[in-house]
Coordinates of N, CA and C in Angstrom, one line a residue:
M359 N -94.1 -152.4 -69.9 CA -93.0 -153.0 -69.3 C -91.8 -152.2 -69.9
L360 N -92.0 -151.8 -71.3 CA -90.9 -151.0 -71.9 C -90.7 -149.7 -71.3
S361 N -91.7 -149.0 -70.8 CA -91.6 -147.7 -70.1 C -91.0 -147.9 -68.7
V362 N -91.0 -149.0 -68.1 CA -90.5 -149.3 -66.8 C -88.9 -149.4 -67.0
V363 N -88.5 -150.1 -68.0 CA -87.0 -150.2 -68.4 C -86.5 -149.0 -68.7
L364 N -87.2 -148.1 -69.5 CA -86.5 -146.8 -69.7 C -86.5 -145.9 -68.8
A365 N -87.5 -146.1 -67.9 CA -87.4 -145.2 -66.5 C -86.2 -145.7 -65.7
I366 N -85.9 -146.9 -65.6 CA -84.9 -147.4 -64.9 C -83.5 -146.9 -65.5
L367 N -83.4 -147.1 -66.8 CA -82.1 -146.7 -67.5 C -81.9 -145.2 -67.4
S368 N -83.0 -144.3 -67.3 CA -82.8 -142.9 -67.1 C -82.4 -142.6 -65.8
L369 N -82.9 -143.4 -64.6 CA -82.5 -143.1 -63.3 C -81.0 -143.4 -63.2
T370 N -80.7 -144.6 -63.8 CA -79.1 -145.0 -63.7 C -78.4 -144.0 -64.3
A371 N -78.6 -143.3 -65.3 CA -77.9 -142.4 -66.1 C -77.7 -141.2 -65.3
M372 N -78.9 -140.7 -64.6 CA -78.8 -139.5 -63.8 C -78.0 -139.8 -62.6
F373 N -78.0 -141.0 -62.0 CA -77.1 -141.4 -60.8 C -75.7 -141.3 -61.1
N374 N -75.4 -141.9 -62.2 CA -73.9 -142.1 -62.6 C -73.4 -140.6 -62.7
T375 N -74.1 -139.6 -63.4 CA -73.7 -138.4 -63.8 C -73.4 -137.6 -62.3
K376 N -74.3 -137.7 -61.3 CA -74.2 -137.0 -60.1 C -73.0 -137.7 -59.3
E377 N -73.0 -138.9 -59.3 CA -71.9 -139.6 -58.5 C -70.6 -139.2 -59.0
F378 N -70.2 -138.9 -60.2 CA -68.8 -138.7 -60.6 C -68.7 -137.1 -60.8
G379 N -69.6 -136.3 -60.5 CA -69.6 -134.8 -60.7 C -68.5 -134.2 -59.7
V380 N -68.0 -133.2 -59.9 CA -67.1 -132.3 -59.1 C -67.6 -131.0 -59.4
F381 N -67.8 -130.3 -58.2 CA -68.1 -128.9 -58.2 C -67.3 -128.1 -57.4
F382 N -67.0 -126.8 -57.7 CA -66.2 -126.0 -57.3 C -66.8 -124.5 -56.8
E383 N -66.5 -124.0 -55.8 CA -66.7 -122.6 -55.5 C -65.6 -121.8 -56.1
I384 N -66.0 -120.7 -56.7 CA -64.9 -119.7 -57.2 C -64.9 -118.5 -56.6
E385 N -63.7 -117.9 -56.2 CA -63.7 -116.7 -55.7 C -62.8 -115.8 -56.6
E386 N -63.2 -114.9 -57.2 CA -62.5 -114.0 -58.2 C -61.7 -113.1 -57.4
D387 N -60.5 -112.7 -58.0 CA -59.6 -111.7 -57.5 C -59.0 -112.3 -56.2
S388 N -59.0 -113.5 -56.0 CA -58.4 -114.0 -54.6 C -57.5 -115.2 -55.1
F389 N -56.5 -115.5 -54.1 CA -55.7 -116.7 -54.3 C -55.1 -117.1 -52.9
L390 N -55.0 -118.3 -52.8 CA -54.5 -119.0 -51.5 C -53.1 -119.2 -51.6
V391 N -52.3 -118.6 -50.6 CA -50.8 -118.7 -50.6 C -50.6 -120.0 -49.9
D392 N -49.8 -120.8 -50.9 CA -49.4 -122.3 -50.4 C -48.2 -122.6 -51.0
E393 N -47.2 -122.5 -50.2 CA -45.8 -122.8 -50.8 C -45.6 -124.3 -51.1
D394 N -46.5 -125.2 -50.8 CA -46.4 -126.6 -51.0 C -47.4 -127.1 -52.0
A395 N -47.6 -126.2 -53.1 CA -48.5 -126.8 -54.1 C -47.8 -127.9 -54.9
F396 N -48.7 -129.0 -55.1 CA -48.0 -130.2 -55.7 C -47.9 -130.2 -57.2
W397 N -48.5 -129.1 -58.0 CA -48.4 -128.9 -59.4 C -48.4 -127.6 -59.7
I398 N -47.6 -127.0 -60.5 CA -47.8 -125.6 -61.1 C -47.3 -125.8 -62.5
G399 N -48.4 -125.2 -63.3 CA -48.1 -125.2 -64.7 C -49.0 -124.2 -65.5
K400 N -48.7 -124.2 -66.9 CA -49.5 -123.3 -67.7 C -50.6 -123.9 -68.2
V401 N -51.8 -123.3 -68.1 CA -53.0 -123.7 -68.8 C -53.7 -122.6 -69.5
D402 N -54.7 -122.9 -70.3 CA -55.4 -122.0 -71.3 C -56.4 -121.2 -70.5
S403 N -57.0 -121.5 -69.2 CA -58.2 -121.0 -68.8 C -58.4 -121.4 -67.3
L404 N -59.2 -120.7 -66.7 CA -59.7 -121.3 -65.3 C -60.5 -122.6 -65.4
L405 N -61.1 -122.6 -66.5 CA -61.8 -123.9 -66.7 C -60.9 -125.1 -66.8
S406 N -59.8 -124.8 -67.4 CA -58.6 -126.0 -67.7 C -58.0 -126.3 -66.2
C407 N -57.7 -125.1 -65.6 CA -57.2 -125.3 -64.1 C -58.1 -126.2 -63.2
S408 N -59.5 -125.7 -63.4 CA -60.4 -126.6 -62.4 C -60.5 -128.0 -62.9
Q409 N -60.3 -128.2 -64.2 CA -60.5 -129.6 -64.7 C -59.2 -130.4 -64.2
M410 N -58.1 -129.8 -64.2 CA -56.9 -130.5 -63.6 C -57.1 -130.9 -62.3
C411 N -57.6 -129.9 -61.5 CA -57.9 -130.3 -60.0 C -59.0 -131.3 -59.9
A412 N -60.0 -131.3 -60.7 CA -61.0 -132.3 -60.5 C -60.5 -133.7 -60.9
R413 N -59.4 -133.9 -61.7 CA -58.8 -135.1 -62.2 C -57.8 -135.7 -61.1
K414 N -57.4 -134.8 -60.2 CA -56.3 -135.2 -59.2 C -57.1 -135.5 -57.8
A415 N -57.0 -136.7 -57.4 CA -57.6 -137.0 -56.1 C -57.1 -136.2 -54.9
G416 N -55.9 -135.9 -54.9 CA -55.4 -135.0 -53.7 C -55.6 -133.5 -53.9
C417 N -56.1 -133.1 -55.0 CA -56.4 -131.6 -55.1 C -57.4 -131.1 -54.6
K418 N -57.6 -130.3 -53.6 CA -58.6 -129.8 -52.9 C -59.1 -128.4 -53.3
S419 N -58.0 -127.5 -53.8 CA -58.1 -126.3 -54.4 C -57.1 -126.1 -55.5
A420 N -57.4 -124.8 -56.0 CA -56.4 -124.4 -57.2 C -56.4 -122.9 -57.2
N421 N -55.3 -122.3 -57.8 CA -55.3 -121.0 -58.0 C -55.0 -120.8 -59.5
Y422 N -55.6 -119.9 -60.2 CA -55.3 -119.4 -61.5 C -55.0 -118.1 -61.6
M423 N -53.9 -117.7 -62.2 CA -53.5 -116.3 -62.6 C -53.6 -116.1 -64.0
R424 N -54.6 -115.2 -64.5 CA -54.9 -114.9 -65.8 C -53.6 -114.3 -66.6
S425 N -52.8 -113.5 -65.9 CA -51.8 -112.8 -66.6 C -50.8 -113.8 -67.2
G426 N -50.4 -114.8 -66.4 CA -49.4 -115.8 -66.9 C -50.0 -117.1 -67.4
E427 N -51.3 -117.2 -67.3 CA -52.1 -118.5 -67.6 C -51.5 -119.6 -66.6
T428 N -51.3 -119.2 -65.4 CA -50.5 -120.2 -64.4 C -51.8 -120.9 -63.6
C429 N -51.5 -122.1 -63.2 CA -52.3 -122.9 -62.4 C -51.6 -123.6 -61.5
S430 N -52.0 -123.5 -60.1 CA -51.3 -124.3 -59.2 C -52.3 -125.1 -58.4
L431 N -52.1 -126.3 -58.3 CA -53.0 -127.3 -57.5 C -52.4 -127.4 -56.1
Q432 N -53.5 -127.5 -55.3 CA -53.1 -127.5 -53.7 C -53.9 -128.7 -53.0
R433 N -53.2 -129.1 -51.9 CA -53.9 -130.1 -51.1 C -54.6 -129.4 -50.0
E434 N -54.4 -128.1 -49.8 CA -55.1 -127.3 -48.7 C -56.2 -126.4 -49.4
T435 N -57.1 -125.8 -48.4 CA -57.9 -125.0 -48.6 C -58.1 -123.7 -47.9
R436 N -58.9 -122.9 -48.0 CA -59.1 -121.6 -47.2 C -59.6 -122.0 -45.9
K437 N -60.3 -123.1 -45.8 CA -60.6 -123.4 -44.5 C -59.5 -123.9 -43.5
T438 N -58.5 -124.6 -44.2 CA -57.3 -124.7 -43.4 C -56.6 -123.6 -43.0
Y439 N -56.4 -122.5 -43.9 CA -55.6 -121.5 -43.7 C -56.3 -120.2 -44.2
P440 N -57.4 -119.9 -43.3 CA -58.2 -118.7 -43.7 C -57.5 -117.3 -43.9
D441 N -56.2 -117.2 -43.1 CA -55.4 -116.1 -43.2 C -54.5 -115.9 -44.5
R442 N -54.5 -117.1 -45.2 CA -53.7 -117.1 -46.4 C -54.5 -116.8 -47.7
L443 N -55.7 -116.4 -47.7 CA -56.4 -116.2 -48.7 C -56.3 -114.7 -48.9
L444 N -55.7 -114.4 -50.0 CA -55.2 -113.0 -50.2 C -55.9 -112.4 -51.5
K445 N -56.2 -111.1 -51.7 CA -56.8 -110.4 -52.7 C -55.7 -110.1 -53.9
Q446 N -56.0 -110.3 -55.1 CA -55.1 -109.9 -56.2 C -56.0 -109.9 -57.5
K447 N -56.0 -108.7 -58.1 CA -56.6 -108.7 -59.4 C -56.1 -109.6 -60.3
G448 N -57.0 -110.3 -61.2 CA -56.5 -111.2 -62.2 C -56.3 -112.5 -61.7
S449 N -56.7 -112.9 -60.5 CA -56.5 -114.2 -59.9 C -57.8 -114.8 -59.7
S450 N -57.8 -116.2 -59.8 CA -59.2 -116.8 -59.2 C -58.8 -118.0 -58.3
Y451 N -59.4 -118.1 -57.2 CA -59.4 -119.4 -56.3 C -60.4 -120.3 -56.5
V452 N -60.4 -121.5 -56.7 CA -61.3 -122.6 -56.8 C -61.1 -123.6 -55.8
E453 N -62.2 -124.1 -55.2 CA -62.2 -125.0 -54.1 C -63.2 -126.1 -54.2
K454 N -62.8 -127.4 -54.3 CA -63.8 -128.5 -54.5 C -64.7 -128.6 -53.2
V455 N -66.0 -128.5 -53.6 CA -67.1 -128.5 -52.6 C -67.7 -130.0 -52.7
S456 N -67.7 -130.6 -53.7 CA -68.2 -131.9 -53.8 C -67.7 -132.8 -54.8
Y457 N -67.3 -134.1 -54.4 CA -66.8 -135.0 -55.5 C -67.1 -136.5 -55.2

């Protein structure tokens, strides 16, 4: 009986982790030109930028520029505007793929 309860608790913990996970695709040396970014600010790293996007329901993608440690959160993705994904050294484009 105790092993059944532990198994159920383990399954519940795994389900909750997957349910609230956010995953990103990252494209190095690329950024999406979007004049309508809903937040632009300074962050410490690409990880911080992606975490900001993960916390915002309206955020579908983000750009991170290493030189100025700048992050911009966007409502659009490269799927919406494939011709706006440009190459630039020192930049990273992240896109939510699951949430």
